[in-house]
GROMACS .gro file of C-alpha atoms in nm:
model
  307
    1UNK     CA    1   6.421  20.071   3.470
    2UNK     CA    2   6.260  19.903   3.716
    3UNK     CA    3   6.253  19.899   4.119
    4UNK     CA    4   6.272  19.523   4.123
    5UNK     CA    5   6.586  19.304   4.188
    6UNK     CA    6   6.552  18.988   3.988
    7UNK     CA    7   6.686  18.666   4.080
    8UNK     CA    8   6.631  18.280   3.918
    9UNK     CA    9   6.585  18.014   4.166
   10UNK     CA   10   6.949  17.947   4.161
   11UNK     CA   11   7.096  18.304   4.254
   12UNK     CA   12   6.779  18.338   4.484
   13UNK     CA   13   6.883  18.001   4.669
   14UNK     CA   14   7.272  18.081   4.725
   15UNK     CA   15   7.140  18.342   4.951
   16UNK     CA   16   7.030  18.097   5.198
   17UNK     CA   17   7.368  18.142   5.377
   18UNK     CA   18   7.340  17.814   5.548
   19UNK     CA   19   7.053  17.861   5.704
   20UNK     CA   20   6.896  17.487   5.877
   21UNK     CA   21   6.583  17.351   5.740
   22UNK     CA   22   6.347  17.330   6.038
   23UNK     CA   23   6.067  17.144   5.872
   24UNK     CA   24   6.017  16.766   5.809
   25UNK     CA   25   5.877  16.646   5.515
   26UNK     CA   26   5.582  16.535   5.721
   27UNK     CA   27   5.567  16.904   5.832
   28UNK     CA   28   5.504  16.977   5.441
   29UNK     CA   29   5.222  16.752   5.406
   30UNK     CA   30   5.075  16.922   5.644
   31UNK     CA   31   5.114  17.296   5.534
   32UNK     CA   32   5.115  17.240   5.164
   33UNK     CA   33   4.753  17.340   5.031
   34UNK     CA   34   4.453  17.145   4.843
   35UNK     CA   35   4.656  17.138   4.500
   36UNK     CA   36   5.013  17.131   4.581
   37UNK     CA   37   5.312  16.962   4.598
   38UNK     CA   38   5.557  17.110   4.820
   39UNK     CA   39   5.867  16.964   4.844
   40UNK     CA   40   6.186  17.009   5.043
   41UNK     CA   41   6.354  17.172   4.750
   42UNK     CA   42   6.081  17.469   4.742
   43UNK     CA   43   6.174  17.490   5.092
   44UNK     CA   44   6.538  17.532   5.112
   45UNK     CA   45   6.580  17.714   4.741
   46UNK     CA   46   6.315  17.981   4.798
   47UNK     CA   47   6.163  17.984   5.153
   48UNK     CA   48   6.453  17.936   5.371
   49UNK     CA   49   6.652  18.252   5.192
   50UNK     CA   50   6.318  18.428   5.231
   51UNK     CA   51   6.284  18.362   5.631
   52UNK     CA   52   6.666  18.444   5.619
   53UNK     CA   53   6.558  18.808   5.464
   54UNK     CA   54   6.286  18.876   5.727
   55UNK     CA   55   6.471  18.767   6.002
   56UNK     CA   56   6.717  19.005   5.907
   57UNK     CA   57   6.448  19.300   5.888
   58UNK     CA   58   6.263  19.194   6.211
   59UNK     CA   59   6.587  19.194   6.414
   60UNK     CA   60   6.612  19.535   6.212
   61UNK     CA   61   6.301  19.638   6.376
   62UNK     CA   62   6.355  19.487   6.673
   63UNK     CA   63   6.724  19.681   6.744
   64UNK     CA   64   6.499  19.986   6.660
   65UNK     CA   65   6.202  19.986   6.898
   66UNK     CA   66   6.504  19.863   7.161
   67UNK     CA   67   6.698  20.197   7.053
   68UNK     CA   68   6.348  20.411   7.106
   69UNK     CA   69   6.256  20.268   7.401
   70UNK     CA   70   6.622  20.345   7.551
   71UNK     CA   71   6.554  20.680   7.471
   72UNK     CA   72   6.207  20.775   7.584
   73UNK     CA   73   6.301  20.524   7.911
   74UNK     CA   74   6.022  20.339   7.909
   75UNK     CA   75   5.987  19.936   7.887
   76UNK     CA   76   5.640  19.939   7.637
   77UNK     CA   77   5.556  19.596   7.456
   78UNK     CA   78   5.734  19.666   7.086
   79UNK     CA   79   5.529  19.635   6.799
   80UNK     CA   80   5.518  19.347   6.610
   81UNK     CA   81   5.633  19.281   6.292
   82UNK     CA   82   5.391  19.234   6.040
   83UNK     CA   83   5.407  19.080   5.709
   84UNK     CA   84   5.153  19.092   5.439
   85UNK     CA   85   5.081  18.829   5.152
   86UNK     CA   86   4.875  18.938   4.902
   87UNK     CA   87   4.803  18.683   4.568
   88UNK     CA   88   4.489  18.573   4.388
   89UNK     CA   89   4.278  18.277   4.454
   90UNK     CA   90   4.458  17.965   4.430
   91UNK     CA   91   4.755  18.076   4.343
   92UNK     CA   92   4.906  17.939   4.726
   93UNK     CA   93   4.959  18.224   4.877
   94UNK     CA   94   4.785  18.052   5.209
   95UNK     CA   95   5.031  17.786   5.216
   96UNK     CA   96   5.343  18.048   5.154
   97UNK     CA   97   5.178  18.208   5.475
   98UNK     CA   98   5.149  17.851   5.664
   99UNK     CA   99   5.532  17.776   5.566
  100UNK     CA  100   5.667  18.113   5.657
  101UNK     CA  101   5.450  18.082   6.018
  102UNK     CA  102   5.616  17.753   6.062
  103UNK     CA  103   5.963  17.867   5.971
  104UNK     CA  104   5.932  18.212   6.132
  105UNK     CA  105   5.830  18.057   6.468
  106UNK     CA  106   6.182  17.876   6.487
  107UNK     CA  107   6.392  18.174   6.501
  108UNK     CA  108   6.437  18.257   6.896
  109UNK     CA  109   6.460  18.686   6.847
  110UNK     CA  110   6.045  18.610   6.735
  111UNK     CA  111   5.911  18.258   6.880
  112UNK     CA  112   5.561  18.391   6.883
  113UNK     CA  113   5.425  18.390   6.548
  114UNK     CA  114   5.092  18.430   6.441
  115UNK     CA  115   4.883  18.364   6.079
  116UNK     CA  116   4.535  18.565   5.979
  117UNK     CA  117   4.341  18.542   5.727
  118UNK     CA  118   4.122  18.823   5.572
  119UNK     CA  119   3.835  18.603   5.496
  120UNK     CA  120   3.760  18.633   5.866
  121UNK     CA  121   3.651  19.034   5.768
  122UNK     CA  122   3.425  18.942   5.497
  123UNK     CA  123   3.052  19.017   5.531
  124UNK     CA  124   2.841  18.745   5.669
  125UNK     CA  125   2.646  18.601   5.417
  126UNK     CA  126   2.338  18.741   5.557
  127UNK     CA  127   2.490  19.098   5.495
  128UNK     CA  128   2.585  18.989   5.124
  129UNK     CA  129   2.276  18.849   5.069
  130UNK     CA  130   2.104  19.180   5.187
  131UNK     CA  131   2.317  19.420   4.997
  132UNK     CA  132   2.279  19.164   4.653
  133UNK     CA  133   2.638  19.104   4.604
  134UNK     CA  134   2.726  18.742   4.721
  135UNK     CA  135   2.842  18.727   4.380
  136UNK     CA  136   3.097  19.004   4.428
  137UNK     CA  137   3.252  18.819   4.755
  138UNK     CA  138   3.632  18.924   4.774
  139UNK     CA  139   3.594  19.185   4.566
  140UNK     CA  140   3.622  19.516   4.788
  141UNK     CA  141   3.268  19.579   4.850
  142UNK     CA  142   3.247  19.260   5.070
  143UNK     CA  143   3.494  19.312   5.359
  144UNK     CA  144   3.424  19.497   5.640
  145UNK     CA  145   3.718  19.721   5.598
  146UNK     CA  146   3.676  19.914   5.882
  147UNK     CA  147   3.693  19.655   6.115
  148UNK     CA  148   3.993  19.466   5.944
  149UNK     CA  149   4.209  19.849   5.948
  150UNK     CA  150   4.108  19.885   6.317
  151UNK     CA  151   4.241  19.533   6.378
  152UNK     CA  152   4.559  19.592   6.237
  153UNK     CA  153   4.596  19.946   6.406
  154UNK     CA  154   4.540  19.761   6.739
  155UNK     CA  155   4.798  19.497   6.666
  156UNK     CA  156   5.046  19.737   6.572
  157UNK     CA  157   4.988  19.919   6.915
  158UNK     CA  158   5.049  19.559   7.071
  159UNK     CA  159   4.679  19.603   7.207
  160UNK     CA  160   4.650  19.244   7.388
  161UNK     CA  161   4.363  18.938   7.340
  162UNK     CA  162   4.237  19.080   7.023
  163UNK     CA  163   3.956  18.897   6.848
  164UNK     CA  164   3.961  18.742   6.517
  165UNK     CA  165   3.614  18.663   6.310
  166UNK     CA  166   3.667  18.302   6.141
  167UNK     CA  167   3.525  18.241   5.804
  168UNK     CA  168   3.427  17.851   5.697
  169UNK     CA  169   3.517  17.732   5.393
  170UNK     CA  170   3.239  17.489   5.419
  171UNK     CA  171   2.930  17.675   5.512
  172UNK     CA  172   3.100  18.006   5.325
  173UNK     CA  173   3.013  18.233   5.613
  174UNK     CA  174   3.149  18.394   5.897
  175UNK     CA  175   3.144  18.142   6.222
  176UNK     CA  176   3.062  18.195   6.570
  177UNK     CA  177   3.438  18.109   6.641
  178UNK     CA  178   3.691  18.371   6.741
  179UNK     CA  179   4.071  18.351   6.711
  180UNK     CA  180   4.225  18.529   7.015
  181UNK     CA  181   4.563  18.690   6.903
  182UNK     CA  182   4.797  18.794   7.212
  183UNK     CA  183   5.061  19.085   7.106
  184UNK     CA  184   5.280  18.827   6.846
  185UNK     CA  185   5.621  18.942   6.792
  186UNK     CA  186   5.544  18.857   6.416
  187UNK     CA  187   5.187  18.899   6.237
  188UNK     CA  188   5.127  18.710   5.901
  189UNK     CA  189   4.823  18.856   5.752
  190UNK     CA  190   4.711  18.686   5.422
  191UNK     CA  191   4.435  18.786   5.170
  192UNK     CA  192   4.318  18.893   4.856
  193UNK     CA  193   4.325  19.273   4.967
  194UNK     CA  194   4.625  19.317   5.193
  195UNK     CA  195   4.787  19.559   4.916
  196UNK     CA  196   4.503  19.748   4.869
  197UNK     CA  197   4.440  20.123   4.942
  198UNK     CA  198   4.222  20.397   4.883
  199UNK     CA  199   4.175  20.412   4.516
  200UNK     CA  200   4.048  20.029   4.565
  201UNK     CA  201   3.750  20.149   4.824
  202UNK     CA  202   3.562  20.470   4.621
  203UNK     CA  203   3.267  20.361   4.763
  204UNK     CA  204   3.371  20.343   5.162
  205UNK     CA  205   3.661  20.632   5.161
  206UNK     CA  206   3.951  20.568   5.448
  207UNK     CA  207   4.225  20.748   5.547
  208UNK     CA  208   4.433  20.452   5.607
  209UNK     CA  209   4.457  20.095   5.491
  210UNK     CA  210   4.640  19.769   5.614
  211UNK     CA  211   4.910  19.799   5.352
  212UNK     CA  212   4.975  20.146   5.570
  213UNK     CA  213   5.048  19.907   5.864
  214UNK     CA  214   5.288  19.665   5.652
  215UNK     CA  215   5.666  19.602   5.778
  216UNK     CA  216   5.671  19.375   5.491
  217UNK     CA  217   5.458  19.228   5.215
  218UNK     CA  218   5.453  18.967   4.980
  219UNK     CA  219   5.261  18.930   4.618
  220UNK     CA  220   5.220  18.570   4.520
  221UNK     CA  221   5.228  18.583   4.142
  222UNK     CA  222   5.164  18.370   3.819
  223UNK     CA  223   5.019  18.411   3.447
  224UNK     CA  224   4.652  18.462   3.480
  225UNK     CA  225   4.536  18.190   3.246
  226UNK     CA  226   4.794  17.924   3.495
  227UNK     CA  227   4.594  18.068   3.748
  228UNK     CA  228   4.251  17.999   3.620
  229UNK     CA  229   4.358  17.628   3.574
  230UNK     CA  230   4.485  17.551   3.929
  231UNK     CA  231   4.172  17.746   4.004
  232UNK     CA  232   3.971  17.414   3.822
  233UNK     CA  233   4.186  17.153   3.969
  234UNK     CA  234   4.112  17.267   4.291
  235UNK     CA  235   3.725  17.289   4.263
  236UNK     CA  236   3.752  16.925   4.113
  237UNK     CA  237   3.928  16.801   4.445
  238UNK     CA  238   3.715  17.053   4.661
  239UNK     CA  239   3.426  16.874   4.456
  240UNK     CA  240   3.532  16.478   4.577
  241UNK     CA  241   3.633  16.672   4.924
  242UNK     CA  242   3.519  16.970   5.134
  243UNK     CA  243   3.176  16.982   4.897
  244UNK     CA  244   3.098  16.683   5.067
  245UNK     CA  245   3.114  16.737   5.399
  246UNK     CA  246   2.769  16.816   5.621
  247UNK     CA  247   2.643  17.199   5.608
  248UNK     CA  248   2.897  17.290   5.256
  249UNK     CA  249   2.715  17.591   5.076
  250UNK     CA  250   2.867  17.394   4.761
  251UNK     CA  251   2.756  17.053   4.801
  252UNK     CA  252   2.552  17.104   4.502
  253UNK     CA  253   2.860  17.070   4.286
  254UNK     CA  254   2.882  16.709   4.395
  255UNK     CA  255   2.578  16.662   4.157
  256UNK     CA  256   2.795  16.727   3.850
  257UNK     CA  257   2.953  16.484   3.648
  258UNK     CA  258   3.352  16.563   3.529
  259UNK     CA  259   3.314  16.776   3.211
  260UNK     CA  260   2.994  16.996   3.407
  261UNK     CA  261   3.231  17.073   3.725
  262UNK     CA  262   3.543  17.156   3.457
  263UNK     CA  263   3.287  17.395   3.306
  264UNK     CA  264   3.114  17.539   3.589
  265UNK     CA  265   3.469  17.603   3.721
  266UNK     CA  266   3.562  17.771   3.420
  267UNK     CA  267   3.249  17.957   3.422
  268UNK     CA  268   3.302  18.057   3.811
  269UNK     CA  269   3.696  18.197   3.730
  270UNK     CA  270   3.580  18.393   3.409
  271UNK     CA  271   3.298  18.586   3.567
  272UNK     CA  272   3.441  18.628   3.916
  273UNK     CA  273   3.774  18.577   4.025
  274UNK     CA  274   3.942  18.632   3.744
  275UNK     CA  275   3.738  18.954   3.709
  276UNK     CA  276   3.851  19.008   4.071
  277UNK     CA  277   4.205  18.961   3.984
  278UNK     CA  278   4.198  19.174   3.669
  279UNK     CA  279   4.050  19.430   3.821
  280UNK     CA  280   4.150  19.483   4.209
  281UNK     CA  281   4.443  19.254   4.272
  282UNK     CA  282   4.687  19.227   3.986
  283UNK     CA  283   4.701  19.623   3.993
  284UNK     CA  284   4.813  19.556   4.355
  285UNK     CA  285   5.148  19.347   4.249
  286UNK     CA  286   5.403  19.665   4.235
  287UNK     CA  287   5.349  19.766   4.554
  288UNK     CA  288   5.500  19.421   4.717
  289UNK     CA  289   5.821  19.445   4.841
  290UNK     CA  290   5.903  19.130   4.770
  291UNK     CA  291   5.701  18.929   4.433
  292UNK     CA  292   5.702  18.535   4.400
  293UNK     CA  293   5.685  18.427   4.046
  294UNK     CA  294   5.548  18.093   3.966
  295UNK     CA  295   5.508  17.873   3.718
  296UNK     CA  296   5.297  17.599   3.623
  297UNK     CA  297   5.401  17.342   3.881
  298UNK     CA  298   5.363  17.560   4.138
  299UNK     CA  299   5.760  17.594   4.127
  300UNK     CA  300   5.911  17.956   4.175
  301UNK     CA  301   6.061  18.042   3.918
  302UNK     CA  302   6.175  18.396   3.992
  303UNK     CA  303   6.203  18.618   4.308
  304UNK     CA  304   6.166  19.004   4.257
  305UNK     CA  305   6.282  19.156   4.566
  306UNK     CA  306   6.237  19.545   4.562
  307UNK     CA  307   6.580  19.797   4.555
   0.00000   0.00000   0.00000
């Protein structure tokens, strides 16, 4: 037995229900991430029947908070809606995030859509660097968990002009920027940790987690060892790319030839994020409501959708 609904691509994609594609394909270009293809057949088989499903449980929500506020007769700002995608490193669950922002955004009961990260919560360097475990960065220990709960808790009490850390991908820090997010009728919230709860924090014990503040969430899956190699390609096009540009923590990478940046790579998965995985966000995967099973290509091959 299992609490999963299973669909191929082919079931999963009749439930569009007619649903319009919004996006161009120069729209895809632009969301699609370092090492993938998206094309317009992703789009319409598997994302458009999955913006079809959330609509559905936003305007769910939405007839709710309408039906509570009728009651109590009051006029407060609902809630939003918030959706959670949880997924290892490069396994794209930032670009399922971008394309479900971008399709989300089109429906007129929820125009106002936003998209966080949880790299923004992570330690500054400085902090990582003090407590000796840069090396440990997205594992538990290196968020500032409190901060990211009490984030979510004021979203979900449509708090207004709340501000966001942002993390570089270049420098691998935390910035002096700030995103500003204004009382969204949707939140996107993607991360390594989204899914996580207690058991996954012995050493800094909450009471409540941002999977406790979850309308919705999504796990972003694929075999481990698939995972490790996409996880390569991407540091060889990061290496030719973002390693190059002024201030990147990596640039030293750009030093290596082919086979030493395939190694170190290799070396960089099999010591830390696919410890990471293993250990905090695999274990995380059952309980999605909704799981996205890739395969090699990046092409989803199955949709679990929980009962």
């Amino acid at each position: 037995m299992t609490p999963y609904l299973s669909f191929n691509r082919q079931q999963w994609a009749e439930l569009r229900n007619s649903v319009p594609m919004t996006l161009s394909e120069t729209d895809l270009v632009e969301l699609q991430g370092v090492n993938e293809s998206l094309t317009m057949e992703e789009v319409e088989e598997i994302y458009l029947p999955l913006a079809r499903l959330l609509n559905l449980y936003i305007a769910a929500r939405q007839n709710r908070n309408s039906v509570l506020n009728n009651f109590l007769g009051n006029q407060e700002t609902a809630p939003p809606f918030i959706i959670g995608i949880a997924g290892s490193v490069a396994v794209g669950k930032s670009t399922t995030a971008r394309l479900l922002k971008a399709l989300l955004s089109r429906w007129d009961n929820h125009p106002k859509v936003e998209l966080v990260t949880t790299d923004g919560f992570l330690y500054p360097k400085k902090v990582l660097d003090e407590r000796n475990i840069m090396h440990r960065k997205g594992f538990p220990e290196s968020y500032d968990i409190k901060r990211l709960v009490q984030f979510v808790s004021d979203v979900k009490a449509a708090k207004p002009n709340l501000e966001v850390p942002v993390y570089s991908h270049i420098t691998y820090d935390i910035t002096e920027e700030v995103k500003t997010v204004d009382r969204p009728d949707v939140l996107i919230i993607e991360g390594l940790n989204v899914l996580q709860s207690g058991m996954d924090y012995p050493h800094d014990p909450h009471r409540v987690f941002v999977s406790d503040f979850l309308d919705f969430s999504l796990y972003v899956d694929a075999e481990s060892n698939v995972i490790e190699q996409w996880y390569v390609d991407r540091f060889l096009k990061f290496r030719q790319g973002a390693f190059t540009k002024p201030g990147s923590y990596f640039s030293h990478y750009t030093q290596l030839n082919e086979t030493q940046a395939i190694d170190k790579a290799h070396s960089i998965w099999q010591s830390i994020n696919g410890v990471n995985l293993d250990a905090n966000i695999l274990p995380t995967k059952g309980r999605a409501h909704l799981i996205l099973k890739k395969g090699q290509s990046h092409r989803v091959e199955e949709v679990l959708l929980r009962k």
